[in-house]
């Protein structure tokens, strides 16, 4: 029995047909999202999803504050990376070695495409210093004492910001942590025991693989679309067939592929979790860095039963060194609070107060707007360079947020080989095989486009392209 | 076969005999440690131990910068709490409830005998603020980026300070953590799995019990002497009879009893650990706050095989809110580093730099001298009040460091009852039953003597004594 595709797919198919038959020509402006809603009688989120899908196929592109256009480059377009299909499982040692190499080489590299944050120039350092000063002056104990309950102001600000994407949270729903990894670790410790099985996307940030493996968990990596994230059917199947303890997904601008789950998928995932009574750890570390007009939603927004543990931090937007993160653990709040208390007693006082103060004064939103604009502009430069300098057939993600690109070379190429050559030129990239426990993705690598754009970065991309060409020939 | 007692016991027996026969009278100055060494042909540490033992029996007292004196109060002396003998095991819920009550009442209490740190007035807040400012200016990124390897300067300072007690460490032996609890958690996570059995002192800080229980570990609580710490014979027996995964001991000024393991015991513990190939987590959280002339040694000092994981922090001496701690994990270094990286990615940058800077400038030692003097003087006030206001038969620890007293009421008295009455007067104490998983110590409670000494504190102690008297009658 063939089902009719969902509405957003029908809409995008229609527009795709118009583009391919040149009813809509390269550079033409597309109808506004509002008029799509009106014309097809659909919701704004459905309209957005249809445009996201077209964008993912490089048929259209969004221009901030302007709208969507038929992509000038669609004829020789860079396709999105293929949907992953993880198969073989292998050990940790292999990826530990690669991670160690990339990390050891970082200090002596000149172009750090492997970085995990935007560059210093993109961060509001002076304002953060001011906020720290304020924290020292403002806290009655200058922050020298434990903060057993966490910073109330910070929790209020996090809850308030969640309203943007429809979050119905208050300060009592939030547990503050020392960064997002700390939050994920507490969630895993609180909800799993050795031998349990969890499911994640593939590829996925290696730190999550390392953490889960070190806790003795079995990890099932699910097929993942570079645009829409985890494949819902695959998730459905695994939940039906296996005893899954929990699910960990990066819902928005995932690391490393940059996928963003459409709102409908988010709803569906939550429904599935509820049906199978499986908790969802939602890692929303990149959600605040978005290039569209609207902050993408979260699974948490559709969580009526408290089954979603929504995690985030300021490490990717403000200061990773401050160690300020959070989790809204739903019905697992008490468990999480206990785990936090047992393992760490308290979070850092001054940094948490500083970030709270920074947010209270709308500095966060102003910074995010600026940061996103810079990153979007960087992304265009990177895409242009990859289209220009890399071999034909190279595929690349075009994330609508974050600062991470996933480049897929041709099948016979090796990013480990590319790594070894690039590092001779002090260019540090992140080989794809770091992002899985299965022997794959060697023809992929991750690029940080949060570096300050300049000729040196362009030259480095050009050189990478040249090395990829040589490898092919 | 009866063995001759160790040298330090023989010496102390001789002096005890002189005191009891009034050859040495109340107030008399005792021979200097140096002359004891000379007279008996023993090492300084043996001489010290013999005096410690006499002190623990309230026969002599040390006066900072002056020497040892026959205790003026020895005829109506407060004895040390009895050596513990834990038996029955019971659940976590009971102690969780007490901990929650004590913690919830803290905010509305006026006299916080339950605090876990010295009072604000005893801490160098202005100088710490300056050190934070320095950190912001000095770090090239103002601390906004991850510090994957930890702060090198801080590690150097910690290693350098370890020389005081004979530690042979360098920066590469140290892993920095977000406080000592973080260090203990990483050690337990790295070295144990669910179902393992560990041994600890009894009574012991409840946070360690909570953490170990939450990790699914079985806990054996060992008999512990209020002066000399864990009973070596008991430790020996348990290591011989049971499969023990690791041992966790607070070697210096333990929480809550304030015991300090004599150097010979420390040596012996390390030998035992080596013999049975059982790692020792040495929690040395209070070792830097000492009232004698010499910083007490550690088990780590005698660790040739790398079996000791020496943990500490600046939470009790400088700023608990900064979250700066460490572990020197011996041969488990790589395991610990991985665990830290997996669970937290990085520690807080600014606070770690600030503490390193504070230490580099000898401010730490100057502060410790001042802090210890104040605490020693406070201790005398507390002991006087307890002798004066509490029922006869009340026993109390007389720690040679730290800021925590363990008071043992008469057998039929209840500290939980005392708690309920004291809290009506906004006095918050820590009931003894929080410090064990076994139903005991209800006739004991813990007092923080790190409060700023004043009439209100004396009045609070007087009131506690009055309530204890009423309970008895």
mmCIF file of C-alpha atoms in Angstrom, chain A residues 64 224 349 369 388 400 430 452:
data_model
loop_
_atom_site.group_PDB
_atom_site.id
_atom_site.type_symbol
_atom_site.label_atom_id
_atom_site.label_comp_id
_atom_site.label_asym_id
_atom_site.label_seq_id
_atom_site.Cartn_x
_atom_site.Cartn_y
_atom_site.Cartn_z
ATOM 1 C CA UNK A 64 18.096 36.614 5.167
ATOM 2 C CA UNK A 224 20.043 9.900 9.082
ATOM 3 C CA UNK A 349 28.834 30.483 40.394
ATOM 4 C CA UNK A 369 21.588 38.010 15.205
ATOM 5 C CA UNK A 388 34.647 25.717 -7.355
ATOM 6 C CA UNK A 400 20.193 26.354 8.071
ATOM 7 C CA UNK A 430 37.906 16.405 11.190
ATOM 8 C CA UNK A 452 36.817 34.508 10.504
#
